[in-house]
PDB file of C-alpha atoms in Angstrom:
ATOM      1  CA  UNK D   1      10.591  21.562 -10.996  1.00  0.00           C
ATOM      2  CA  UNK D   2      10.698  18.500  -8.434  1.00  0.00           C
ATOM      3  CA  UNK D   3       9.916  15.253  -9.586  1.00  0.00           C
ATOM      4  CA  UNK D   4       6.224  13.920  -8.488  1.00  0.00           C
ATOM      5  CA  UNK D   5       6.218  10.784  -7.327  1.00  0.00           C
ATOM      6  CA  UNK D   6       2.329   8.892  -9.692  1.00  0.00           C
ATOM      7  CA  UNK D   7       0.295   7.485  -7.373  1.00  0.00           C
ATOM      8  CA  UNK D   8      -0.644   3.834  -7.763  1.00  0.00           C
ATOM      9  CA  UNK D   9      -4.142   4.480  -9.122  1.00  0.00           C
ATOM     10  CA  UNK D  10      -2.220   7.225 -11.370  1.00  0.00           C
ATOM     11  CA  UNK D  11      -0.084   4.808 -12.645  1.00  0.00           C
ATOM     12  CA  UNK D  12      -2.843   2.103 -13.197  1.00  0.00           C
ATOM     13  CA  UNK D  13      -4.825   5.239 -15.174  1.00  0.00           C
ATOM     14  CA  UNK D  14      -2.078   4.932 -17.485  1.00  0.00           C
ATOM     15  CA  UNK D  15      -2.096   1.734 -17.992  1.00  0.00           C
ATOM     16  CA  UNK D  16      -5.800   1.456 -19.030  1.00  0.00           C
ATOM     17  CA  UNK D  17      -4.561   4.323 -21.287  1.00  0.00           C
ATOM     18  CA  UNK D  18      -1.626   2.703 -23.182  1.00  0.00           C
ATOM     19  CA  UNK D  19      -4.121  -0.429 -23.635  1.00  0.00           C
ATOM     20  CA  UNK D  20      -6.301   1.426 -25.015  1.00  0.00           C
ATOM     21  CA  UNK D  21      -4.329   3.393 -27.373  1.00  0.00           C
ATOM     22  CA  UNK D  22      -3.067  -0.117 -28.486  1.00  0.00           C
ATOM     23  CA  UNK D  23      -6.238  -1.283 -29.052  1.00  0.00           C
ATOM     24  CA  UNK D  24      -7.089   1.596 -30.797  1.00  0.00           C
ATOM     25  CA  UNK D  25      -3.524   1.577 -32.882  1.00  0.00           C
ATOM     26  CA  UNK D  26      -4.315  -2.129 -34.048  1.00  0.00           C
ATOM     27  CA  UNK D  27      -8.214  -1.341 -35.588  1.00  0.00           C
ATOM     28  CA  UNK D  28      -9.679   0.874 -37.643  1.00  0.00           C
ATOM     29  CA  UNK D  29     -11.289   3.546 -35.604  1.00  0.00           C
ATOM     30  CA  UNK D  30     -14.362   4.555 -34.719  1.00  0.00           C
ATOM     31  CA  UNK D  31     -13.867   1.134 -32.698  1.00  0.00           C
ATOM     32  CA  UNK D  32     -15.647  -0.257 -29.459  1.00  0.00           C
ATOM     33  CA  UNK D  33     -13.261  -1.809 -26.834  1.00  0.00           C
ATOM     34  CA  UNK D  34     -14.649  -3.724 -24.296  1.00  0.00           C
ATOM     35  CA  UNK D  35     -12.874  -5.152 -21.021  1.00  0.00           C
ATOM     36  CA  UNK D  36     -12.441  -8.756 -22.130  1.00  0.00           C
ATOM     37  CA  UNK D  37     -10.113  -6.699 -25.123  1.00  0.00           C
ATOM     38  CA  UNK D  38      -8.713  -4.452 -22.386  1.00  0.00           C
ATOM     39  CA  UNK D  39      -7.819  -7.482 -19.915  1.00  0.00           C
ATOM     40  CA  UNK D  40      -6.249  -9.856 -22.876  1.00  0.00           C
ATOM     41  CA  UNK D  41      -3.591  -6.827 -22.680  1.00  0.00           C
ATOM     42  CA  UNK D  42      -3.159  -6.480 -19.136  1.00  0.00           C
ATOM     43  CA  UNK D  43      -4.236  -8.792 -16.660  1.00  0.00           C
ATOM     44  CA  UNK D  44      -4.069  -6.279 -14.062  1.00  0.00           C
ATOM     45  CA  UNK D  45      -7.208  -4.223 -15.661  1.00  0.00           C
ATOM     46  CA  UNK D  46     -10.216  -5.558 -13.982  1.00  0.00           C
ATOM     47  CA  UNK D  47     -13.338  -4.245 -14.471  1.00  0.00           C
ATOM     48  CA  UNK D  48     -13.485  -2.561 -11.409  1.00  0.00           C
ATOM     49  CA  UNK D  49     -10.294  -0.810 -11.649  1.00  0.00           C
ATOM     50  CA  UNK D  50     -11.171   0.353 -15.358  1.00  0.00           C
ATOM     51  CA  UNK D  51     -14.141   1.984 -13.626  1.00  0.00           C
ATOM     52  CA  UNK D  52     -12.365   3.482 -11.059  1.00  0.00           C
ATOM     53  CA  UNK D  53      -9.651   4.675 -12.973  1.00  0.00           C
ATOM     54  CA  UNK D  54     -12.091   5.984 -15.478  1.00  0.00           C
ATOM     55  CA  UNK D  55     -13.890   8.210 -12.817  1.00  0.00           C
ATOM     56  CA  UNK D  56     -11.024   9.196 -10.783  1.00  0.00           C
ATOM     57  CA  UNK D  57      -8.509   9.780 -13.903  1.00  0.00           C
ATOM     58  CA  UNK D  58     -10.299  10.624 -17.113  1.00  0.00           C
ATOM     59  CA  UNK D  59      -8.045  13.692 -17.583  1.00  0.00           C
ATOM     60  CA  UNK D  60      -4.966  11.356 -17.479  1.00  0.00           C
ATOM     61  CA  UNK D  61      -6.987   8.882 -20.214  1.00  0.00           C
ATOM     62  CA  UNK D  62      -8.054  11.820 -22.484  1.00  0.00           C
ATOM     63  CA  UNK D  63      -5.047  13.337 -22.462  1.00  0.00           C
ATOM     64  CA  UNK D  64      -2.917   9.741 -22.854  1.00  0.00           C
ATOM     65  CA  UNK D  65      -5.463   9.493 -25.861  1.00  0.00           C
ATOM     66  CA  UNK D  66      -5.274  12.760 -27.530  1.00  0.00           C
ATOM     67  CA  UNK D  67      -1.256  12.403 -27.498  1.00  0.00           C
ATOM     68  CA  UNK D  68      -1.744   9.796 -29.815  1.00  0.00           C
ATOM     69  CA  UNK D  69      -4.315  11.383 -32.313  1.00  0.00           C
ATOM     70  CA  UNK D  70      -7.646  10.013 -30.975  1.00  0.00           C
ATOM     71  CA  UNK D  71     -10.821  11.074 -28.824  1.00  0.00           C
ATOM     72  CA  UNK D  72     -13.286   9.471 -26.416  1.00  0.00           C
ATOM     73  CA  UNK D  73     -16.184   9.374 -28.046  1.00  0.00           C
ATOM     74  CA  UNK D  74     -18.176   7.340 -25.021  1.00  0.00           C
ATOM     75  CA  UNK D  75     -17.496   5.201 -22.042  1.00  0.00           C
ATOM     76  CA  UNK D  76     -20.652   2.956 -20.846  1.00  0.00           C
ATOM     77  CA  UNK D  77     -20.924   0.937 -17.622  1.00  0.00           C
ATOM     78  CA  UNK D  78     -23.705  -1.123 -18.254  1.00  0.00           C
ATOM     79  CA  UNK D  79     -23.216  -2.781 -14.226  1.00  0.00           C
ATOM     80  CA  UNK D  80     -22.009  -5.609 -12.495  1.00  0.00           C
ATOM     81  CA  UNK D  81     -21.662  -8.513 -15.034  1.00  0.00           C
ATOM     82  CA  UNK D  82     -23.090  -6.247 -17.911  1.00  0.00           C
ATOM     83  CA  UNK D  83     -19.615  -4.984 -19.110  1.00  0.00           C
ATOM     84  CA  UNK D  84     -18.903  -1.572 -19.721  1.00  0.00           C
ATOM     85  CA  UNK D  85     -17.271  -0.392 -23.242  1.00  0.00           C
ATOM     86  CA  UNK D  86     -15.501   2.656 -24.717  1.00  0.00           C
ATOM     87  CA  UNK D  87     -15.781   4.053 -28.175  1.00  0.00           C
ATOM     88  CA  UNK D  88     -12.583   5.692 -29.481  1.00  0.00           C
ATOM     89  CA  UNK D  89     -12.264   7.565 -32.554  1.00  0.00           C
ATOM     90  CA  UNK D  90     -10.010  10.212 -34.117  1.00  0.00           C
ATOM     91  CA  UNK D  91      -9.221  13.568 -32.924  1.00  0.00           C
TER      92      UNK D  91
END
């Protein structure tokens, strides 16, 4: 099998994905993460790549999360300067 090359916004998808598994690693879960959390991580995570990401590469965020033994439970974007949160839990 050749090796495929992760896009940028692939590899920034997995980013929001380790931090959140981090997050999630650190608390007790059920747990709400919100970006100020997310960006204390990784700078690079602002809120309007975590909502990109999040639409263009939930499979790669589910499947980051279920790897490590927990679920998305929700994922609200509330708008600009509103916030937007996601609820993690077990699997």
């Amino acid at each position: 099998m050749a090796f495929k090359a992760k896009s940028a916004s692939e590899t920034k998808a997995a980013d929001l994905a380790a931090a959140l598994v981090r997050i999630a690693d650190r608390g007790s879960a059920p747990l709400h993460i919100g970006v100020d959390e997310l960006r204390q991580g990784n700078p690079r995570l602002t809120p309007l790549a975590i909502g990109q990401m999040f639409r263009k590469h939930h499979d790669i965020i589910e499947a980051a999360l279920s790897e490590h033994g927990y679920s998305l439970i929700d994922y609200a974007d509330r708008g600009p300067g509103l916030g937007m949160a996601f609820e993690i839990g077990p699997a």
